[in-house]
C-alpha cells in the first residue's frame, strides 16, 4: 500500500502564473513596439529585450511545472520524492530519522533564492549536511535524514505523514 502526499500548491502556482503572465506581456509589448520601429537599431533593441525575457519566462514556467508535479509517495518499502524532472527513491531502511521542523530549537537556514510558495534548492547546512529543499514554505516542514542527505518536504497533512 502506498500513500501519495502533495504540498499545498495554490500560493506558489498563483504567484508563478502571475509572474509568467507579466513577463509574457512584456515580451509581447517589446515585440509590438519593435514592430513599429523604423530605425533598425531600436528595432533590434526591442526584439533583443523580448528575446532576453524569454529565458526568465522559461525558468518561471519550469518552476511552475516543478511545483505542479511535486509528490511525496510513501510505501511500505520506500519514500519516493518527485519534483519536476527529478525523482529520488529512498529505501525506508536508509532513513535515519524524520521529524517535523517544529521539533528543532534553532531556525532552519533557507536557500537565498526562493520564490513565494516554492522552495526548491540545495544547501549545505551545518549540522545537517547537504540538504535538499522540496518544499512550498519555510515553516511546517518535515526533515528526513539519510546517511548522505537531508530532505525538507512539506506535505499538506503533516500529522498523517
Short mmCIF file of N, CA and C in Angstrom, two decimals:
data_model
loop_
_atom_site.label_atom_id
_atom_site.label_comp_id
_atom_site.label_asym_id
_atom_site.label_seq_id
_atom_site.Cartn_x
_atom_site.Cartn_y
_atom_site.Cartn_z
N UNK A 1 0.84 -1.18 0.00
CA UNK A 1 0.00 0.00 0.00
C UNK A 1 0.89 1.24 0.00
N UNK A 2 0.57 2.16 -0.86
CA UNK A 2 1.33 3.41 -0.87
C UNK A 2 0.38 4.59 -0.76
N UNK A 3 0.87 5.62 -0.13
CA UNK A 3 0.08 6.83 0.08
C UNK A 3 0.81 7.99 -0.56
N UNK A 4 0.09 8.79 -1.34
CA UNK A 4 0.67 9.94 -2.00
C UNK A 4 0.31 11.20 -1.23
N UNK A 5 1.31 11.98 -0.90
CA UNK A 5 1.14 13.26 -0.23
C UNK A 5 1.58 14.37 -1.19
N UNK A 6 0.89 15.46 -1.17
CA UNK A 6 1.25 16.59 -2.02
C UNK A 6 1.33 17.85 -1.16
N UNK A 7 2.14 18.80 -1.58
CA UNK A 7 2.17 20.07 -0.86
C UNK A 7 0.99 20.94 -1.29
N UNK A 8 0.74 21.99 -0.54
CA UNK A 8 -0.29 22.96 -0.91
C UNK A 8 0.30 23.87 -1.98
N UNK A 9 -0.12 23.68 -3.21
CA UNK A 9 0.49 24.37 -4.35
C UNK A 9 -0.17 25.70 -4.70
N UNK A 10 -1.28 26.02 -4.10
CA UNK A 10 -2.09 27.16 -4.52
C UNK A 10 -1.31 28.47 -4.55
N UNK A 11 -0.68 28.81 -3.45
CA UNK A 11 0.04 30.09 -3.35
C UNK A 11 1.17 30.17 -4.37
N UNK A 12 1.95 29.11 -4.47
CA UNK A 12 3.09 29.11 -5.38
C UNK A 12 2.67 29.17 -6.84
N UNK A 13 1.68 28.38 -7.23
CA UNK A 13 1.24 28.39 -8.62
C UNK A 13 0.61 29.73 -8.99
N UNK A 14 -0.15 30.29 -8.07
CA UNK A 14 -0.75 31.60 -8.33
C UNK A 14 0.35 32.64 -8.59
N UNK A 15 1.36 32.68 -7.73
CA UNK A 15 2.45 33.63 -7.89
C UNK A 15 3.21 33.39 -9.20
N UNK A 16 3.52 32.14 -9.49
CA UNK A 16 4.30 31.82 -10.69
C UNK A 16 3.54 32.15 -11.97
N UNK A 17 2.25 31.89 -12.00
CA UNK A 17 1.48 32.19 -13.21
C UNK A 17 1.29 33.69 -13.39
N UNK A 18 1.15 34.43 -12.30
CA UNK A 18 1.08 35.89 -12.42
C UNK A 18 2.42 36.43 -12.93
N UNK A 19 3.52 35.93 -12.38
CA UNK A 19 4.85 36.36 -12.83
C UNK A 19 5.07 35.99 -14.30
N UNK A 20 4.68 34.78 -14.70
CA UNK A 20 4.81 34.37 -16.10
C UNK A 20 3.95 35.25 -17.00
N UNK A 21 2.77 35.61 -16.55
CA UNK A 21 1.90 36.49 -17.33
C UNK A 21 2.50 37.87 -17.53
N UNK A 22 3.11 38.40 -16.47
CA UNK A 22 3.75 39.73 -16.57
C UNK A 22 4.92 39.67 -17.55
N UNK A 23 5.74 38.63 -17.44
CA UNK A 23 6.89 38.50 -18.35
C UNK A 23 6.41 38.31 -19.79
N UNK A 24 5.38 37.49 -19.99
CA UNK A 24 4.84 37.27 -21.34
C UNK A 24 4.26 38.57 -21.91
N UNK A 25 3.58 39.35 -21.06
CA UNK A 25 3.04 40.63 -21.52
C UNK A 25 4.16 41.58 -21.92
N UNK A 26 5.25 41.59 -21.17
CA UNK A 26 6.39 42.43 -21.53
C UNK A 26 7.00 41.99 -22.86
N UNK A 27 7.08 40.69 -23.07
CA UNK A 27 7.62 40.18 -24.34
C UNK A 27 6.75 40.64 -25.50
N UNK A 28 5.44 40.50 -25.36
CA UNK A 28 4.52 40.93 -26.41
C UNK A 28 4.63 42.44 -26.64
N UNK A 29 4.72 43.19 -25.55
CA UNK A 29 4.85 44.65 -25.65
C UNK A 29 6.13 45.04 -26.40
N UNK A 30 7.25 44.42 -26.02
CA UNK A 30 8.52 44.73 -26.69
C UNK A 30 8.49 44.34 -28.16
N UNK A 31 7.87 43.21 -28.49
CA UNK A 31 7.76 42.82 -29.89
C UNK A 31 6.85 43.77 -30.67
N UNK A 32 5.78 44.22 -30.03
CA UNK A 32 4.88 45.16 -30.69
C UNK A 32 5.58 46.50 -30.94
N UNK A 33 6.26 47.02 -29.92
CA UNK A 33 6.99 48.29 -30.07
C UNK A 33 8.08 48.14 -31.12
N UNK A 34 8.78 47.00 -31.09
CA UNK A 34 9.84 46.76 -32.07
C UNK A 34 9.30 46.68 -33.49
N UNK A 35 8.09 46.14 -33.63
CA UNK A 35 7.49 46.03 -34.95
C UNK A 35 7.08 47.36 -35.55
N UNK A 36 6.89 48.37 -34.70
CA UNK A 36 6.50 49.69 -35.21
C UNK A 36 7.70 50.60 -35.45
N UNK A 37 8.88 50.14 -35.06
CA UNK A 37 10.09 50.97 -35.21
C UNK A 37 10.57 50.97 -36.66
N UNK A 38 11.01 52.14 -37.10
CA UNK A 38 11.60 52.24 -38.44
C UNK A 38 13.12 52.23 -38.37
N UNK A 39 13.66 52.59 -37.21
CA UNK A 39 15.11 52.58 -37.01
C UNK A 39 15.56 51.15 -36.68
N UNK A 40 16.52 50.64 -37.45
CA UNK A 40 16.93 49.25 -37.26
C UNK A 40 17.60 49.01 -35.90
N UNK A 41 18.30 49.99 -35.36
CA UNK A 41 18.95 49.83 -34.05
C UNK A 41 17.89 49.70 -32.96
N UNK A 42 16.88 50.56 -32.98
CA UNK A 42 15.81 50.46 -31.99
C UNK A 42 15.01 49.17 -32.16
N UNK A 43 14.79 48.77 -33.41
CA UNK A 43 14.10 47.51 -33.68
C UNK A 43 14.85 46.35 -33.03
N UNK A 44 16.15 46.28 -33.25
CA UNK A 44 16.96 45.20 -32.67
C UNK A 44 16.99 45.28 -31.14
N UNK A 45 16.97 46.49 -30.60
CA UNK A 45 16.95 46.65 -29.15
C UNK A 45 15.67 46.07 -28.56
N UNK A 46 14.51 46.44 -29.12
CA UNK A 46 13.23 45.95 -28.60
C UNK A 46 13.10 44.43 -28.77
N UNK A 47 13.47 43.93 -29.93
CA UNK A 47 13.38 42.49 -30.16
C UNK A 47 14.40 41.75 -29.27
N UNK A 48 15.56 42.34 -29.09
CA UNK A 48 16.57 41.75 -28.20
C UNK A 48 16.07 41.66 -26.77
N UNK A 49 15.39 42.70 -26.30
CA UNK A 49 14.82 42.66 -24.95
C UNK A 49 13.77 41.55 -24.83
N UNK A 50 12.97 41.39 -25.86
CA UNK A 50 11.96 40.32 -25.85
C UNK A 50 12.63 38.96 -25.80
N UNK A 51 13.69 38.79 -26.56
CA UNK A 51 14.41 37.50 -26.57
C UNK A 51 15.06 37.24 -25.22
N UNK A 52 15.63 38.27 -24.62
CA UNK A 52 16.26 38.12 -23.31
C UNK A 52 15.23 37.71 -22.26
N UNK A 53 14.01 38.26 -22.34
CA UNK A 53 12.97 37.92 -21.37
C UNK A 53 12.42 36.51 -21.56
N UNK A 54 12.68 35.90 -22.70
CA UNK A 54 12.23 34.53 -22.92
C UNK A 54 12.93 33.56 -21.97
N UNK A 55 14.16 33.85 -21.59
CA UNK A 55 14.89 32.98 -20.66
C UNK A 55 14.25 32.95 -19.27
N UNK A 56 14.00 34.12 -18.63
CA UNK A 56 13.33 34.04 -17.32
C UNK A 56 11.91 33.47 -17.41
N UNK A 57 11.22 33.69 -18.53
CA UNK A 57 9.90 33.10 -18.69
C UNK A 57 9.98 31.58 -18.68
N UNK A 58 10.98 31.04 -19.36
CA UNK A 58 11.19 29.60 -19.37
C UNK A 58 11.47 29.08 -17.97
N UNK A 59 12.30 29.78 -17.21
CA UNK A 59 12.62 29.36 -15.84
C UNK A 59 11.39 29.39 -14.94
N UNK A 60 10.58 30.42 -15.07
CA UNK A 60 9.37 30.54 -14.25
C UNK A 60 8.39 29.42 -14.61
N UNK A 61 8.22 29.14 -15.89
CA UNK A 61 7.31 28.07 -16.29
C UNK A 61 7.82 26.70 -15.84
N UNK A 62 9.14 26.49 -15.87
CA UNK A 62 9.68 25.23 -15.37
C UNK A 62 9.47 25.13 -13.85
N UNK A 63 9.61 26.23 -13.14
CA UNK A 63 9.36 26.22 -11.69
C UNK A 63 7.90 25.87 -11.41
N UNK A 64 6.98 26.39 -12.23
CA UNK A 64 5.56 26.05 -12.08
C UNK A 64 5.34 24.56 -12.35
N UNK A 65 6.01 24.03 -13.37
CA UNK A 65 5.91 22.60 -13.66
C UNK A 65 6.47 21.78 -12.49
N UNK A 66 7.59 22.22 -11.95
CA UNK A 66 8.19 21.53 -10.81
C UNK A 66 7.23 21.50 -9.64
N UNK A 67 6.63 22.63 -9.35
CA UNK A 67 5.69 22.70 -8.23
C UNK A 67 4.45 21.84 -8.50
N UNK A 68 3.95 21.88 -9.72
CA UNK A 68 2.73 21.13 -10.05
C UNK A 68 2.95 19.62 -9.99
N UNK A 69 4.17 19.16 -10.19
CA UNK A 69 4.44 17.72 -10.20
C UNK A 69 5.07 17.21 -8.91
N UNK A 70 5.18 18.05 -7.90
CA UNK A 70 5.80 17.64 -6.63
C UNK A 70 4.88 16.67 -5.89
N UNK A 71 5.45 15.51 -5.56
CA UNK A 71 4.71 14.48 -4.84
C UNK A 71 5.67 13.74 -3.91
N UNK A 72 5.11 13.33 -2.78
CA UNK A 72 5.85 12.51 -1.83
C UNK A 72 5.05 11.22 -1.67
N UNK A 73 5.58 10.11 -2.18
CA UNK A 73 4.86 8.84 -2.14
C UNK A 73 5.53 7.94 -1.10
N UNK A 74 4.76 7.58 -0.09
CA UNK A 74 5.26 6.74 0.99
C UNK A 74 4.65 5.35 0.84
N UNK A 75 5.53 4.36 0.70
CA UNK A 75 5.07 2.98 0.60
C UNK A 75 5.68 2.17 1.75
N UNK A 76 5.41 0.88 1.76
CA UNK A 76 5.96 0.04 2.83
C UNK A 76 7.48 -0.02 2.78
N UNK A 77 8.05 0.12 1.58
CA UNK A 77 9.48 -0.11 1.42
C UNK A 77 10.30 1.15 1.16
N UNK A 78 9.65 2.22 0.67
CA UNK A 78 10.44 3.36 0.24
C UNK A 78 9.64 4.66 0.32
N UNK A 79 10.38 5.73 0.28
CA UNK A 79 9.83 7.07 0.14
C UNK A 79 10.27 7.58 -1.22
N UNK A 80 9.32 7.89 -2.07
CA UNK A 80 9.59 8.34 -3.42
C UNK A 80 9.28 9.83 -3.50
N UNK A 81 10.31 10.63 -3.67
CA UNK A 81 10.15 12.07 -3.78
C UNK A 81 10.26 12.45 -5.26
N UNK A 82 9.26 13.13 -5.77
CA UNK A 82 9.28 13.54 -7.16
C UNK A 82 8.96 15.01 -7.29
N UNK A 83 9.78 15.73 -8.07
CA UNK A 83 9.54 17.15 -8.31
C UNK A 83 10.15 17.50 -9.66
N UNK A 84 9.33 18.06 -10.54
CA UNK A 84 9.81 18.40 -11.87
C UNK A 84 10.29 17.18 -12.61
N UNK A 85 11.46 17.28 -13.20
CA UNK A 85 12.04 16.15 -13.91
C UNK A 85 12.90 15.27 -13.01
N UNK A 86 12.91 15.55 -11.73
CA UNK A 86 13.75 14.80 -10.79
C UNK A 86 12.91 13.83 -9.97
N UNK A 87 13.58 12.78 -9.54
CA UNK A 87 12.95 11.78 -8.69
C UNK A 87 14.01 11.19 -7.78
N UNK A 88 13.69 11.05 -6.51
CA UNK A 88 14.60 10.46 -5.55
C UNK A 88 13.87 9.34 -4.82
N UNK A 89 14.34 8.13 -4.98
CA UNK A 89 13.76 6.97 -4.31
C UNK A 89 14.63 6.62 -3.12
N UNK A 90 14.06 6.70 -1.93
CA UNK A 90 14.81 6.45 -0.69
C UNK A 90 14.23 5.21 -0.01
N UNK A 91 14.99 4.12 0.03
CA UNK A 91 14.52 2.94 0.78
C UNK A 91 14.35 3.32 2.26
N UNK A 92 13.27 2.83 2.87
CA UNK A 92 13.00 3.21 4.26
C UNK A 92 14.07 2.74 5.23
N UNK A 93 14.80 1.69 4.89
CA UNK A 93 15.86 1.25 5.79
C UNK A 93 17.07 2.20 5.76
N UNK A 94 17.10 3.15 4.82
CA UNK A 94 18.17 4.15 4.78
C UNK A 94 17.77 5.45 5.48
N UNK A 95 16.53 5.57 5.89
CA UNK A 95 16.08 6.77 6.60
C UNK A 95 16.52 6.67 8.05
N UNK A 96 17.34 7.63 8.48
CA UNK A 96 17.82 7.63 9.86
C UNK A 96 16.78 8.21 10.80
N UNK A 97 16.15 9.31 10.40
CA UNK A 97 15.08 9.91 11.19
C UNK A 97 14.24 10.84 10.32
N UNK A 98 13.04 11.08 10.77
CA UNK A 98 12.14 12.03 10.12
C UNK A 98 11.41 12.79 11.23
N UNK A 99 11.55 14.10 11.21
CA UNK A 99 10.97 14.92 12.28
C UNK A 99 10.36 16.20 11.71
N UNK A 100 9.32 16.69 12.36
CA UNK A 100 8.78 17.99 11.94
C UNK A 100 9.78 19.10 12.27
N UNK A 101 9.74 20.13 11.49
CA UNK A 101 10.64 21.26 11.69
C UNK A 101 10.43 21.90 13.06
N UNK A 102 9.24 21.81 13.59
CA UNK A 102 8.93 22.41 14.88
C UNK A 102 9.67 21.73 16.04
N UNK A 103 10.19 20.53 15.84
CA UNK A 103 10.94 19.83 16.89
C UNK A 103 12.31 20.45 17.15
N UNK A 104 12.80 21.26 16.22
CA UNK A 104 14.14 21.82 16.35
C UNK A 104 14.07 23.19 17.01
N UNK A 105 15.03 23.45 17.88
CA UNK A 105 15.06 24.72 18.59
C UNK A 105 15.56 25.86 17.72
N UNK A 106 16.55 25.59 16.89
CA UNK A 106 17.11 26.64 16.04
C UNK A 106 16.32 26.73 14.73
N UNK A 107 16.36 27.91 14.15
CA UNK A 107 15.65 28.15 12.90
C UNK A 107 16.41 27.51 11.74
N UNK A 108 15.68 26.90 10.84
CA UNK A 108 16.28 26.23 9.69
C UNK A 108 16.75 27.27 8.68
N UNK A 109 18.05 27.27 8.33
CA UNK A 109 18.52 28.19 7.30
C UNK A 109 17.86 27.86 5.96
N UNK A 110 17.47 28.89 5.24
CA UNK A 110 16.80 28.69 3.96
C UNK A 110 17.70 29.10 2.82
N UNK A 111 17.49 28.54 1.64
CA UNK A 111 18.25 28.97 0.46
C UNK A 111 18.01 30.45 0.19
N UNK A 112 19.00 31.14 -0.34
CA UNK A 112 18.85 32.57 -0.57
C UNK A 112 17.87 32.86 -1.70
N UNK A 113 17.78 31.97 -2.69
CA UNK A 113 16.84 32.19 -3.78
C UNK A 113 15.65 31.27 -3.61
N UNK A 114 14.52 31.86 -3.28
CA UNK A 114 13.28 31.12 -3.18
C UNK A 114 12.14 32.04 -3.58
N UNK A 115 11.18 31.48 -4.24
CA UNK A 115 10.01 32.24 -4.66
C UNK A 115 8.87 31.95 -3.70
N UNK A 116 7.95 32.87 -3.53
CA UNK A 116 6.82 32.60 -2.64
C UNK A 116 6.07 31.34 -3.07
N UNK A 117 5.90 30.43 -2.15
CA UNK A 117 5.16 29.21 -2.43
C UNK A 117 5.96 28.09 -3.05
N UNK A 118 7.27 28.28 -3.22
CA UNK A 118 8.09 27.19 -3.76
C UNK A 118 9.54 27.37 -3.35
N UNK A 119 10.02 26.38 -2.61
CA UNK A 119 11.42 26.38 -2.17
C UNK A 119 12.04 25.09 -2.70
N UNK A 120 12.71 25.19 -3.84
CA UNK A 120 13.36 24.04 -4.46
C UNK A 120 14.82 24.40 -4.65
N UNK A 121 15.66 23.90 -3.77
CA UNK A 121 17.07 24.24 -3.85
C UNK A 121 17.85 23.29 -2.96
N UNK A 122 19.15 23.31 -3.12
CA UNK A 122 20.04 22.52 -2.27
C UNK A 122 20.92 23.47 -1.47
N UNK A 123 21.22 23.09 -0.25
CA UNK A 123 22.00 23.93 0.63
C UNK A 123 22.78 23.03 1.57
N UNK A 124 24.00 23.42 1.90
CA UNK A 124 24.79 22.67 2.87
C UNK A 124 24.59 23.35 4.23
N UNK A 125 23.89 22.67 5.12
CA UNK A 125 23.54 23.24 6.43
C UNK A 125 24.41 22.61 7.49
N UNK A 126 25.01 23.44 8.31
CA UNK A 126 25.86 22.98 9.39
C UNK A 126 25.03 22.13 10.36
N UNK A 127 25.44 20.91 10.60
CA UNK A 127 24.73 20.00 11.48
C UNK A 127 23.83 19.03 10.74
N UNK A 128 23.35 19.42 9.56
CA UNK A 128 22.51 18.53 8.75
C UNK A 128 23.24 17.99 7.53
N UNK A 129 24.25 18.73 7.08
CA UNK A 129 24.97 18.34 5.87
C UNK A 129 24.23 18.80 4.63
N UNK A 130 24.46 18.14 3.50
CA UNK A 130 23.76 18.53 2.27
C UNK A 130 22.25 18.37 2.46
N UNK A 131 21.52 19.43 2.19
CA UNK A 131 20.08 19.45 2.41
C UNK A 131 19.37 19.84 1.12
N UNK A 132 18.41 19.02 0.71
CA UNK A 132 17.62 19.28 -0.49
C UNK A 132 16.23 19.76 -0.05
N UNK A 133 15.88 20.97 -0.46
CA UNK A 133 14.56 21.51 -0.17
C UNK A 133 13.61 21.15 -1.30
N UNK A 134 12.52 20.47 -0.95
CA UNK A 134 11.45 20.13 -1.89
C UNK A 134 10.17 20.56 -1.19
N UNK A 135 10.05 21.85 -1.01
CA UNK A 135 9.07 22.39 -0.09
C UNK A 135 8.32 23.56 -0.71
N UNK A 136 7.20 23.92 -0.08
CA UNK A 136 6.44 25.07 -0.56
C UNK A 136 6.46 26.23 0.43
N UNK A 137 7.03 26.02 1.60
CA UNK A 137 7.09 27.11 2.57
C UNK A 137 8.32 26.99 3.45
N UNK A 138 8.52 27.98 4.27
CA UNK A 138 9.71 27.99 5.12
C UNK A 138 9.43 27.45 6.52
N UNK A 139 8.19 27.15 6.81
CA UNK A 139 7.81 26.56 8.11
C UNK A 139 6.91 25.37 7.84
N UNK A 140 6.56 24.64 8.87
CA UNK A 140 5.68 23.47 8.76
C UNK A 140 6.20 22.46 7.75
N UNK A 141 7.46 22.12 7.89
CA UNK A 141 8.09 21.13 7.02
C UNK A 141 8.43 19.89 7.82
N UNK A 142 8.75 18.84 7.11
CA UNK A 142 9.28 17.62 7.72
C UNK A 142 10.69 17.43 7.19
N UNK A 143 11.63 17.19 8.08
CA UNK A 143 13.01 16.92 7.70
C UNK A 143 13.23 15.42 7.75
N UNK A 144 13.78 14.89 6.67
CA UNK A 144 14.05 13.46 6.57
C UNK A 144 15.55 13.30 6.36
N UNK A 145 16.20 12.60 7.26
CA UNK A 145 17.64 12.44 7.19
C UNK A 145 18.01 11.03 6.74
N UNK A 146 18.91 10.98 5.76
CA UNK A 146 19.50 9.72 5.34
C UNK A 146 21.00 9.83 5.62
N UNK A 147 21.73 8.80 5.29
CA UNK A 147 23.16 8.80 5.59
C UNK A 147 23.91 9.96 4.93
N UNK A 148 23.60 10.29 3.68
CA UNK A 148 24.36 11.32 2.99
C UNK A 148 23.60 12.59 2.67
N UNK A 149 22.31 12.65 3.00
CA UNK A 149 21.50 13.78 2.55
C UNK A 149 20.33 13.98 3.51
N UNK A 150 19.91 15.23 3.65
CA UNK A 150 18.70 15.56 4.39
C UNK A 150 17.73 16.19 3.40
N UNK A 151 16.45 15.82 3.51
CA UNK A 151 15.42 16.34 2.63
C UNK A 151 14.41 17.12 3.46
N UNK A 152 13.99 18.26 2.93
CA UNK A 152 12.97 19.07 3.58
C UNK A 152 11.74 19.04 2.68
N UNK A 153 10.66 18.46 3.19
CA UNK A 153 9.43 18.34 2.41
C UNK A 153 8.29 19.00 3.18
N UNK A 154 7.21 19.30 2.48
CA UNK A 154 6.08 19.96 3.14
C UNK A 154 4.74 19.37 2.66
N UNK A 155 4.42 18.17 3.12
CA UNK A 155 3.11 17.63 2.77
C UNK A 155 1.99 18.41 3.45
N UNK A 156 0.83 18.45 2.82
CA UNK A 156 -0.29 19.18 3.41
C UNK A 156 -0.70 18.55 4.75
N UNK A 157 -0.71 17.24 4.79
CA UNK A 157 -1.10 16.52 6.01
C UNK A 157 0.16 16.12 6.79
N UNK A 158 0.67 17.04 7.59
CA UNK A 158 1.89 16.77 8.35
C UNK A 158 1.70 15.61 9.34
N UNK A 159 0.57 15.59 10.02
CA UNK A 159 0.34 14.54 11.02
C UNK A 159 0.14 13.18 10.37
N UNK A 160 -0.51 13.15 9.23
CA UNK A 160 -0.74 11.89 8.53
C UNK A 160 0.52 11.31 7.94
N UNK A 161 1.46 12.17 7.60
CA UNK A 161 2.70 11.70 7.01
C UNK A 161 3.53 11.01 8.08
#
